[in-house]
């Protein structure tokens, strides 16, 4: 299926002798090793997109962690957007991002002289429309509340007044905020807002204790997540002592979190001023690039177990490449290999929720903001939502270029294998312990950098406002895994 436009395979180096033409996968136990949230595959709308701030489309660089182009506020009342979101099923939707700490709320009682004239305004209409959007699509709202920009030595401790005012308004209008978090990537404030704005771990814990008490009082049905620390590929929390806040923050915190969450991008786009792993085809398809996510997740899990043992572990923000995604890669088929793997890997290692940056906006979006057309990762997400259930089973692959994950299916008595072949070679997969094979769904494309994908050989399309699994031709029940393909194999157990 791949044309001569296919990008030439990279030098496989140490992996060259470890690829197998024939693989065996064993389901040795039908007892799950873990279970994910029913809204596991979730997504975000950045506050910059929602309220019309500085964003990535058209930007070639960054300014204080933001794009250089201002965009118009997102219209949430678009029928085509409704159609696309409906197809993804129930999810959490996070509204956060770098400008979450600069935004002015319509409920703010601050004098005009104290408000940022170049900042964003979250208007009453925007806020109400967001809640209507959530209600239409069975979306549970995660909202990043304002930490604000201040110098502690000049202004003292964090002031909760603006947060309390928004929480009171929402309670009075029966608007549910399911998850509250304070500030965006507080361990990276020095990079976004200057060194004098960076809170120490001890002071941040004090502020978070105050925040938790405010939310428990004024929005008692909301859960609370934190610290939302940013981890970088290869270097983790980056620069000591500025960025390595997660461990001391959790140690100093006296209140209880419901969720310990973190942010992770495996690659950096060409806009990023610092690159520890650039977004390239070779890097995206390298098994080594997949390992850091698991490494840092395990680190955070140990901290959670020690300091917040009752909290769940969530990936609160993730995308293929920092700073808006990589043009002509993050919105192409090649990105789908990383995304499918992180969904499977995250579930297997205990992440309860995976929040994708972003639903709409940026090169890494599931949906193109200008055209409202779905990008390839959208269709991976759609098939995952249709075929992968909540119970996670332990299966292994002995080929680093073929990643395999197993979940229960949506219907009892069935299970689904996710098989990701990141190589140019077809594979024969022998499945033991899975019962009879029922259906196969295979995602392929003409090239790794194609904007269009195929499911079982045809391009997915909405017909009469819907797209269904039955729209796609049945594949044979052979054990063949195509080169450069993402596969969902459905079995009776």
Short mmCIF file of C-alpha atoms in Angstrom, two decimals:
data_model
loop_
_atom_site.label_atom_id
_atom_site.label_comp_id
_atom_site.label_asym_id
_atom_site.label_seq_id
_atom_site.Cartn_x
_atom_site.Cartn_y
_atom_site.Cartn_z
CA UNK A 1 0.00 0.00 0.00
CA UNK A 2 2.90 2.34 0.62
CA UNK A 3 3.94 4.32 -2.43
CA UNK A 4 7.40 5.46 -3.37
CA UNK A 5 6.68 8.60 -1.37
CA UNK A 6 7.26 6.59 1.79
CA UNK A 7 10.05 8.06 3.83
CA UNK A 8 13.15 5.89 3.73
CA UNK A 9 13.53 3.76 6.88
CA UNK A 10 16.05 4.99 9.42
CA UNK A 11 19.17 3.23 10.59
CA UNK A 12 17.81 0.71 13.09
CA UNK A 13 21.18 0.21 14.76
CA UNK A 14 20.92 -1.91 17.88
CA UNK A 15 17.45 -3.14 16.94
CA UNK A 16 18.38 -4.64 13.56
CA UNK A 17 18.79 -8.18 14.91
CA UNK A 18 15.78 -8.06 17.21
CA UNK A 19 13.01 -7.84 14.65
CA UNK A 20 11.00 -10.97 14.01
CA UNK A 21 8.87 -11.91 11.03
CA UNK A 22 6.73 -14.12 13.25
CA UNK A 23 5.55 -13.14 16.73
CA UNK A 24 3.62 -14.90 19.47
CA UNK A 25 1.38 -13.16 21.98
CA UNK A 26 -0.03 -15.07 24.94
CA UNK A 27 -3.01 -14.20 27.10
CA UNK A 28 -2.08 -16.18 30.18
CA UNK A 29 -4.75 -14.78 32.51
CA UNK A 30 -8.14 -13.16 32.06
CA UNK A 31 -7.67 -11.40 35.39
CA UNK A 32 -6.96 -7.70 34.65
CA UNK A 33 -3.78 -6.11 35.93
CA UNK A 34 -5.43 -2.69 36.24
CA UNK A 35 -8.50 -0.73 35.20
CA UNK A 36 -8.80 2.66 33.51
CA UNK A 37 -11.41 5.38 33.93
CA UNK A 38 -14.40 5.11 31.61
CA UNK A 39 -13.31 8.55 30.32
CA UNK A 40 -9.68 7.45 29.94
CA UNK A 41 -9.18 8.96 26.47
CA UNK A 42 -9.79 12.64 27.11
CA UNK A 43 -8.69 15.92 25.55
CA UNK A 44 -8.17 19.63 26.09
CA UNK A 45 -9.10 22.97 24.63
CA UNK A 46 -6.37 25.46 25.46
CA UNK A 47 -7.55 28.63 27.18
CA UNK A 48 -5.69 30.57 24.46
CA UNK A 49 -7.92 28.96 21.83
CA UNK A 50 -11.11 29.27 23.86
CA UNK A 51 -10.66 32.92 24.81
CA UNK A 52 -8.63 34.20 21.85
CA UNK A 53 -5.05 34.45 23.07
CA UNK A 54 -1.63 33.83 21.58
CA UNK A 55 -1.55 30.50 19.75
CA UNK A 56 0.58 28.37 17.47
CA UNK A 57 -0.89 28.38 13.97
CA UNK A 58 1.25 30.68 11.86
CA UNK A 59 3.88 31.10 14.58
CA UNK A 60 7.46 30.17 13.81
CA UNK A 61 8.78 30.71 17.33
CA UNK A 62 7.66 31.36 20.89
CA UNK A 63 7.24 34.24 23.29
CA UNK A 64 7.20 33.28 26.98
CA UNK A 65 5.98 29.79 26.17
CA UNK A 66 3.23 31.04 23.85
CA UNK A 67 2.77 31.36 20.13
CA UNK A 68 3.36 34.71 18.49
CA UNK A 69 0.00 35.02 16.71
CA UNK A 70 -3.26 35.97 18.36
CA UNK A 71 -6.33 33.98 17.33
CA UNK A 72 -10.04 34.66 17.47
CA UNK A 73 -11.99 33.02 20.33
CA UNK A 74 -13.24 29.53 19.49
CA UNK A 75 -16.90 29.22 18.56
CA UNK A 76 -18.15 26.17 20.44
CA UNK A 77 -21.53 26.31 18.73
CA UNK A 78 -20.54 24.76 15.40
CA UNK A 79 -22.59 21.83 14.16
CA UNK A 80 -19.61 20.12 12.52
CA UNK A 81 -17.57 20.40 15.72
CA UNK A 82 -20.52 18.93 17.63
CA UNK A 83 -20.64 16.00 15.23
CA UNK A 84 -16.93 15.23 15.60
CA UNK A 85 -16.92 15.51 19.39
CA UNK A 86 -20.06 13.39 19.75
CA UNK A 87 -18.32 10.54 17.92
CA UNK A 88 -15.52 10.44 20.50
CA UNK A 89 -17.87 9.54 23.31
CA UNK A 90 -17.73 10.52 27.00
CA UNK A 91 -14.48 12.18 28.06
CA UNK A 92 -12.94 14.72 30.35
CA UNK A 93 -12.20 18.05 28.72
CA UNK A 94 -9.45 20.16 30.21
CA UNK A 95 -9.34 23.92 29.77
CA UNK A 96 -5.88 25.10 30.76
CA UNK A 97 -2.60 26.12 29.20
CA UNK A 98 0.04 28.80 29.68
CA UNK A 99 -2.38 31.72 29.59
CA UNK A 100 -4.56 30.21 32.32
CA UNK A 101 -2.53 32.23 34.79
CA UNK A 102 -2.98 35.52 32.91
CA UNK A 103 -6.69 35.31 32.17
CA UNK A 104 -9.15 37.73 33.73
CA UNK A 105 -12.43 36.20 34.87
CA UNK A 106 -15.71 38.00 34.27
CA UNK A 107 -16.43 37.50 37.97
CA UNK A 108 -13.29 39.38 39.05
CA UNK A 109 -13.86 42.27 41.45
CA UNK A 110 -10.36 43.69 40.95
CA UNK A 111 -10.16 47.40 40.19
CA UNK A 112 -9.61 48.15 36.50
CA UNK A 113 -6.17 49.60 37.27
CA UNK A 114 -5.02 46.18 38.55
CA UNK A 115 -6.18 44.20 35.52
CA UNK A 116 -3.86 43.23 32.71
CA UNK A 117 -4.77 45.26 29.67
CA UNK A 118 -3.02 42.79 27.32
CA UNK A 119 -4.40 39.71 29.06
CA UNK A 120 -7.23 37.39 28.12
CA UNK A 121 -10.80 37.87 29.26
CA UNK A 122 -12.88 34.82 30.03
CA UNK A 123 -16.28 36.35 29.45
CA UNK A 124 -19.54 35.20 30.96
CA UNK A 125 -20.72 34.08 27.51
CA UNK A 126 -17.58 32.00 26.98
CA UNK A 127 -17.97 30.36 30.38
CA UNK A 128 -21.64 29.59 29.89
CA UNK A 129 -21.03 28.26 26.35
CA UNK A 130 -18.29 25.99 27.68
CA UNK A 131 -20.69 24.42 30.15
CA UNK A 132 -23.37 24.00 27.49
CA UNK A 133 -20.76 22.33 25.27
CA UNK A 134 -19.86 19.92 28.08
CA UNK A 135 -23.49 19.07 28.72
CA UNK A 136 -24.22 18.39 25.02
CA UNK A 137 -21.36 15.92 24.70
CA UNK A 138 -21.20 14.27 28.13
CA UNK A 139 -17.87 15.96 28.88
CA UNK A 140 -16.64 16.30 32.45
CA UNK A 141 -14.78 19.61 32.91
CA UNK A 142 -11.22 19.92 34.18
CA UNK A 143 -10.45 23.59 34.74
CA UNK A 144 -7.08 25.18 35.46
CA UNK A 145 -7.78 27.95 37.93
CA UNK A 146 -5.64 31.05 38.06
CA UNK A 147 -2.48 31.00 40.13
CA UNK A 148 -1.56 34.41 38.75
CA UNK A 149 1.72 36.19 38.28
CA UNK A 150 3.14 37.75 41.39
CA UNK A 151 6.37 38.15 43.29
CA UNK A 152 5.93 36.68 46.73
CA UNK A 153 8.44 38.97 48.38
CA UNK A 154 6.41 41.96 47.20
CA UNK A 155 2.83 40.68 47.34
CA UNK A 156 2.91 38.01 50.00
CA UNK A 157 1.00 34.77 49.75
CA UNK A 158 -1.34 33.68 46.99
CA UNK A 159 -4.74 35.40 47.01
CA UNK A 160 -7.69 33.06 46.45
CA UNK A 161 -10.32 35.79 45.91
CA UNK A 162 -10.61 35.47 42.10
CA UNK A 163 -10.85 31.69 42.28
CA UNK A 164 -13.52 31.86 44.98
CA UNK A 165 -15.61 34.34 42.95
CA UNK A 166 -15.64 32.02 39.89
CA UNK A 167 -16.44 28.97 42.03
CA UNK A 168 -19.33 30.82 43.71
CA UNK A 169 -20.76 31.87 40.32
CA UNK A 170 -20.56 28.32 39.03
CA UNK A 171 -22.24 26.88 42.09
CA UNK A 172 -25.03 29.47 41.90
CA UNK A 173 -25.68 28.55 38.26
CA UNK A 174 -25.43 24.73 38.69
CA UNK A 175 -22.28 24.60 36.56
CA UNK A 176 -20.18 21.60 37.49
CA UNK A 177 -16.38 21.77 37.52
CA UNK A 178 -15.47 18.13 37.89
CA UNK A 179 -11.73 18.61 38.44
CA UNK A 180 -10.02 21.76 39.71
CA UNK A 181 -6.29 22.39 39.40
CA UNK A 182 -4.27 25.45 40.35
CA UNK A 183 -1.92 27.00 37.80
CA UNK A 184 -0.38 25.58 34.65
CA UNK A 185 2.92 23.71 34.94
CA UNK A 186 3.98 25.44 38.13
CA UNK A 187 7.41 23.81 38.03
CA UNK A 188 8.11 25.70 34.79
CA UNK A 189 6.95 29.18 35.87
CA UNK A 190 10.47 30.49 35.61
CA UNK A 191 10.48 29.67 31.88
CA UNK A 192 7.07 31.19 31.16
CA UNK A 193 6.92 34.17 33.48
CA UNK A 194 10.44 34.97 34.69
CA UNK A 195 12.64 33.74 37.51
CA UNK A 196 11.07 35.99 40.14
CA UNK A 197 7.66 34.41 39.53
CA UNK A 198 8.87 30.87 40.26
CA UNK A 199 7.40 29.56 43.53
CA UNK A 200 9.49 27.34 45.74
CA UNK A 201 8.13 23.89 46.47
CA UNK A 202 7.41 24.83 50.07
CA UNK A 203 5.52 28.01 49.20
CA UNK A 204 3.65 26.30 46.39
CA UNK A 205 2.51 23.61 48.82
CA UNK A 206 1.18 26.31 51.16
CA UNK A 207 -0.70 27.94 48.30
CA UNK A 208 -2.08 24.60 47.18
CA UNK A 209 -3.27 23.85 50.72
CA UNK A 210 -5.17 27.14 50.66
CA UNK A 211 -6.55 26.31 47.20
CA UNK A 212 -7.72 22.86 48.26
CA UNK A 213 -9.51 24.31 51.28
CA UNK A 214 -11.24 26.89 49.05
CA UNK A 215 -12.44 24.29 46.56
CA UNK A 216 -13.66 21.93 49.30
CA UNK A 217 -15.69 24.82 50.73
CA UNK A 218 -17.02 26.53 47.60
CA UNK A 219 -17.25 23.62 45.11
CA UNK A 220 -17.54 20.56 47.34
CA UNK A 221 -18.36 18.10 44.53
CA UNK A 222 -15.18 18.97 42.62
CA UNK A 223 -12.09 16.79 42.78
CA UNK A 224 -8.63 18.33 42.95
CA UNK A 225 -5.55 17.47 40.92
CA UNK A 226 -1.95 18.62 41.11
CA UNK A 227 0.82 19.53 40.69
CA UNK A 228 0.64 19.17 36.87
CA UNK A 229 4.41 19.24 36.60
CA UNK A 230 6.00 19.34 33.14
CA UNK A 231 8.44 16.52 32.36
CA UNK A 232 10.77 16.74 29.36
CA UNK A 233 12.06 13.83 27.29
CA UNK A 234 15.49 12.64 28.39
CA UNK A 235 15.79 15.11 31.31
CA UNK A 236 12.52 14.74 33.24
CA UNK A 237 11.77 17.76 35.42
CA UNK A 238 14.83 19.46 33.97
CA UNK A 239 16.75 22.09 35.90
CA UNK A 240 17.48 21.70 39.61
CA UNK A 241 16.42 23.29 41.89
CA UNK A 242 13.95 25.36 39.84
CA UNK A 243 11.98 22.64 38.07
CA UNK A 244 12.28 19.57 40.27
CA UNK A 245 9.28 20.47 42.42
CA UNK A 246 7.10 17.37 42.37
CA UNK A 247 8.84 15.45 45.15
CA UNK A 248 9.24 18.31 47.67
CA UNK A 249 5.81 19.74 46.78
CA UNK A 250 4.09 16.45 47.56
CA UNK A 251 6.15 16.09 50.72
CA UNK A 252 5.24 19.58 52.01
CA UNK A 253 1.55 19.38 51.06
CA UNK A 254 -0.69 18.78 54.07
CA UNK A 255 -4.09 18.59 52.34
CA UNK A 256 -5.24 15.60 50.30
CA UNK A 257 -5.25 15.45 46.50
CA UNK A 258 -7.70 13.31 44.55
CA UNK A 259 -5.37 13.12 41.53
CA UNK A 260 -1.61 13.36 41.10
CA UNK A 261 -1.10 14.49 37.52
CA UNK A 262 1.75 15.43 35.22
CA UNK A 263 2.40 16.75 31.71
CA UNK A 264 4.56 15.07 29.10
CA UNK A 265 5.50 15.63 25.45
CA UNK A 266 7.94 13.09 23.96
CA UNK A 267 9.27 15.52 21.32
CA UNK A 268 9.81 19.23 20.67
CA UNK A 269 8.63 21.08 17.60
CA UNK A 270 10.89 23.36 15.55
CA UNK A 271 9.31 26.33 17.42
CA UNK A 272 10.71 25.13 20.74
CA UNK A 273 13.74 27.15 21.91
CA UNK A 274 15.18 24.06 23.63
CA UNK A 275 15.12 20.58 22.12
CA UNK A 276 15.99 17.47 24.08
CA UNK A 277 14.38 15.27 21.41
CA UNK A 278 13.27 16.89 18.16
CA UNK A 279 10.10 15.79 16.42
CA UNK A 280 11.33 13.88 13.38
CA UNK A 281 10.06 10.77 11.60
CA UNK A 282 13.06 8.79 12.85
CA UNK A 283 12.52 9.82 16.46
CA UNK A 284 8.77 9.24 16.40
CA UNK A 285 9.25 5.68 15.11
CA UNK A 286 12.14 4.81 17.41
CA UNK A 287 11.31 2.40 20.26
CA UNK A 288 13.72 4.35 22.47
CA UNK A 289 11.47 7.40 22.23
CA UNK A 290 8.64 5.49 23.89
CA UNK A 291 10.57 4.58 27.04
CA UNK A 292 10.80 7.95 28.82
CA UNK A 293 7.05 8.14 29.31
CA UNK A 294 7.05 4.93 31.30
CA UNK A 295 10.19 5.92 33.22
CA UNK A 296 8.76 9.22 34.46
CA UNK A 297 5.37 7.71 35.14
CA UNK A 298 7.03 5.18 37.44
CA UNK A 299 8.90 7.96 39.23
CA UNK A 300 5.70 9.88 39.87
CA UNK A 301 3.91 6.71 40.93
CA UNK A 302 6.50 6.19 43.67
CA UNK A 303 5.95 9.75 44.91
CA UNK A 304 2.20 9.27 44.83
CA UNK A 305 2.45 6.04 46.80
CA UNK A 306 4.59 7.75 49.43
CA UNK A 307 2.80 11.07 49.88
CA UNK A 308 -0.71 10.80 48.40
CA UNK A 309 -1.51 7.06 48.43
CA UNK A 310 -5.26 7.52 47.90
CA UNK A 311 -4.84 9.69 44.79
CA UNK A 312 -5.16 8.44 41.22
CA UNK A 313 -2.36 8.96 38.72
CA UNK A 314 -3.32 10.90 35.55
CA UNK A 315 -1.50 12.21 32.51
CA UNK A 316 -3.03 15.68 32.64
CA UNK A 317 -1.62 16.96 29.34
CA UNK A 318 0.18 15.26 26.48
CA UNK A 319 0.79 15.78 22.79
CA UNK A 320 3.30 14.71 20.20
CA UNK A 321 5.54 17.79 20.35
CA UNK A 322 5.87 20.81 22.63
CA UNK A 323 5.02 24.30 21.39
CA UNK A 324 2.02 23.51 19.25
CA UNK A 325 3.15 20.28 17.62
CA UNK A 326 5.37 19.84 14.59
CA UNK A 327 3.94 21.06 11.29
CA UNK A 328 3.51 18.29 8.70
CA UNK A 329 4.27 15.61 11.29
CA UNK A 330 1.98 16.01 14.31
CA UNK A 331 -1.06 16.21 12.03
CA UNK A 332 0.03 13.29 9.85
CA UNK A 333 -0.17 9.51 10.00
CA UNK A 334 3.27 9.09 11.57
CA UNK A 335 2.06 10.78 14.78
CA UNK A 336 -0.55 8.06 15.23
CA UNK A 337 2.09 5.45 16.12
CA UNK A 338 3.20 7.47 19.14
CA UNK A 339 -0.40 8.23 20.13
CA UNK A 340 -1.61 4.63 19.89
CA UNK A 341 1.39 3.45 21.89
CA UNK A 342 1.01 6.03 24.65
CA UNK A 343 -2.67 5.18 25.02
CA UNK A 344 -1.84 1.49 25.40
CA UNK A 345 1.28 2.02 27.51
CA UNK A 346 -0.34 4.56 29.82
CA UNK A 347 -3.27 2.27 30.56
CA UNK A 348 -0.98 -0.70 31.21
CA UNK A 349 1.23 1.13 33.72
CA UNK A 350 -1.63 2.55 35.77
CA UNK A 351 -2.51 5.96 34.36
CA UNK A 352 -6.26 6.28 34.91
CA UNK A 353 -6.84 9.16 32.45
CA UNK A 354 -4.93 10.46 29.41
CA UNK A 355 -5.65 14.08 28.42
CA UNK A 356 -4.65 14.84 24.84
CA UNK A 357 -3.48 18.32 23.87
CA UNK A 358 -5.55 19.19 22.00
CA UNK A 359 -9.05 18.54 20.77
CA UNK A 360 -8.81 21.51 18.41
CA UNK A 361 -6.07 24.02 17.70
CA UNK A 362 -2.38 23.56 16.86
CA UNK A 363 -0.56 21.05 14.68
CA UNK A 364 -1.09 18.43 17.39
CA UNK A 365 -4.89 18.77 17.38
CA UNK A 366 -7.29 15.92 16.81
CA UNK A 367 -9.40 18.35 14.76
CA UNK A 368 -8.01 21.06 12.48
CA UNK A 369 -9.16 24.42 13.84
CA UNK A 370 -9.50 26.15 10.46
CA UNK A 371 -11.15 23.37 8.44
CA UNK A 372 -12.81 21.28 11.18
CA UNK A 373 -11.44 18.18 9.47
CA UNK A 374 -10.24 15.28 11.63
CA UNK A 375 -6.51 14.57 11.67
CA UNK A 376 -5.19 10.96 11.66
CA UNK A 377 -4.94 10.81 15.48
CA UNK A 378 -8.67 11.50 15.63
CA UNK A 379 -9.38 8.15 13.98
CA UNK A 380 -7.05 6.28 16.34
CA UNK A 381 -8.98 7.91 19.19
CA UNK A 382 -12.32 6.98 17.64
CA UNK A 383 -11.40 3.31 17.21
CA UNK A 384 -9.94 3.19 20.72
CA UNK A 385 -13.21 4.53 22.12
CA UNK A 386 -15.24 1.96 20.21
CA UNK A 387 -13.10 -1.10 20.85
CA UNK A 388 -10.97 -0.76 24.01
CA UNK A 389 -12.69 -1.39 27.34
CA UNK A 390 -11.68 -0.54 30.89
CA UNK A 391 -9.97 -3.76 32.02
CA UNK A 392 -6.30 -4.04 31.05
CA UNK A 393 -4.56 -7.40 30.58
CA UNK A 394 -0.88 -8.28 30.56
CA UNK A 395 0.56 -9.20 27.16
CA UNK A 396 4.11 -8.81 25.88
CA UNK A 397 5.87 -8.32 22.55
CA UNK A 398 9.37 -9.62 21.85
CA UNK A 399 9.85 -7.23 18.92
CA UNK A 400 10.56 -3.59 19.90
CA UNK A 401 9.03 -2.36 16.64
CA UNK A 402 5.73 -4.11 17.35
CA UNK A 403 3.99 -2.89 20.49
CA UNK A 404 0.99 -4.92 21.71
CA UNK A 405 -1.66 -4.08 24.33
CA UNK A 406 -4.80 -5.90 25.42
CA UNK A 407 -8.06 -4.65 26.94
CA UNK A 408 -11.49 -6.01 27.54
CA UNK A 409 -13.90 -4.99 24.79
CA UNK A 410 -16.99 -2.87 25.28
CA UNK A 411 -19.09 -6.06 25.35
CA UNK A 412 -18.66 -8.68 28.06
CA UNK A 413 -16.88 -11.84 27.01
CA UNK A 414 -14.74 -10.15 24.42
CA UNK A 415 -11.30 -8.55 24.32
CA UNK A 416 -9.33 -6.39 21.92
CA UNK A 417 -5.65 -6.49 20.97
CA UNK A 418 -4.01 -3.21 19.93
CA UNK A 419 -1.08 -4.05 17.63
CA UNK A 420 1.24 -1.26 16.48
CA UNK A 421 3.69 -2.21 13.75
CA UNK A 422 6.27 0.57 13.45
CA UNK A 423 8.38 -1.28 10.92
CA UNK A 424 8.41 -1.56 7.13
CA UNK A 425 8.06 -5.35 7.42
CA UNK A 426 4.83 -7.37 7.56
CA UNK A 427 4.48 -9.56 10.64
CA UNK A 428 2.76 -12.83 11.37
CA UNK A 429 1.16 -12.76 14.81
CA UNK A 430 0.16 -15.98 16.55
CA UNK A 431 -2.36 -15.38 19.34
CA UNK A 432 -2.66 -17.94 22.16
CA UNK A 433 -5.41 -17.95 24.77
CA UNK A 434 -7.68 -15.43 23.06
CA UNK A 435 -10.52 -17.58 21.74
CA UNK A 436 -11.94 -17.03 18.27
CA UNK A 437 -11.08 -13.94 16.28
CA UNK A 438 -14.15 -11.92 15.30
CA UNK A 439 -13.10 -8.73 13.55
CA UNK A 440 -10.00 -6.77 12.55
CA UNK A 441 -9.66 -3.05 12.04
CA UNK A 442 -6.46 -1.82 10.39
CA UNK A 443 -5.30 1.79 10.03
CA UNK A 444 -2.91 2.44 7.16
CA UNK A 445 -1.99 5.32 4.83
CA UNK A 446 -0.25 5.97 1.53
CA UNK A 447 2.79 7.37 3.33
CA UNK A 448 3.96 8.16 6.82
CA UNK A 449 3.38 11.87 6.19
CA UNK A 450 -0.07 11.43 4.69
CA UNK A 451 -2.88 13.61 6.04
CA UNK A 452 -5.41 10.92 5.16
CA UNK A 453 -5.70 7.43 6.60
CA UNK A 454 -7.65 4.33 5.69
CA UNK A 455 -9.51 1.94 7.92
CA UNK A 456 -9.71 -1.51 6.34
CA UNK A 457 -8.72 0.01 3.03
CA UNK A 458 -11.25 2.86 2.82
CA UNK A 459 -11.24 6.42 4.07
CA UNK A 460 -13.52 7.00 7.06
CA UNK A 461 -16.39 9.40 6.41
CA UNK A 462 -19.43 10.59 8.27
CA UNK A 463 -22.67 9.50 6.64
CA UNK A 464 -25.86 11.21 7.78
CA UNK A 465 -23.91 12.63 10.71
CA UNK A 466 -22.48 9.32 11.90
CA UNK A 467 -19.58 6.95 11.35
CA UNK A 468 -19.95 3.31 12.40
CA UNK A 469 -17.72 0.25 12.66
CA UNK A 470 -20.03 -1.49 10.22
CA UNK A 471 -19.12 1.09 7.56
CA UNK A 472 -15.78 -0.65 6.98
CA UNK A 473 -15.18 -3.79 4.90
CA UNK A 474 -14.47 -6.99 6.78
CA UNK A 475 -10.86 -8.16 6.67
CA UNK A 476 -9.87 -11.80 6.51
CA UNK A 477 -9.07 -13.49 9.80
CA UNK A 478 -5.46 -14.09 8.80
CA UNK A 479 -2.77 -13.36 11.36
CA UNK A 480 -1.02 -10.87 9.08
CA UNK A 481 0.00 -7.44 10.44
CA UNK A 482 0.69 -4.99 7.62
CA UNK A 483 3.82 -2.80 7.53
CA UNK A 484 3.40 0.58 9.25
CA UNK A 485 -0.06 -0.17 10.57
CA UNK A 486 -2.15 0.27 13.70
CA UNK A 487 -4.47 -2.66 14.32
CA UNK A 488 -7.37 -3.56 16.57
CA UNK A 489 -8.11 -7.30 16.64
CA UNK A 490 -11.33 -8.34 18.38
CA UNK A 491 -11.72 -11.75 20.04
CA UNK A 492 -14.18 -13.83 21.99
CA UNK A 493 -12.57 -14.79 25.27
#
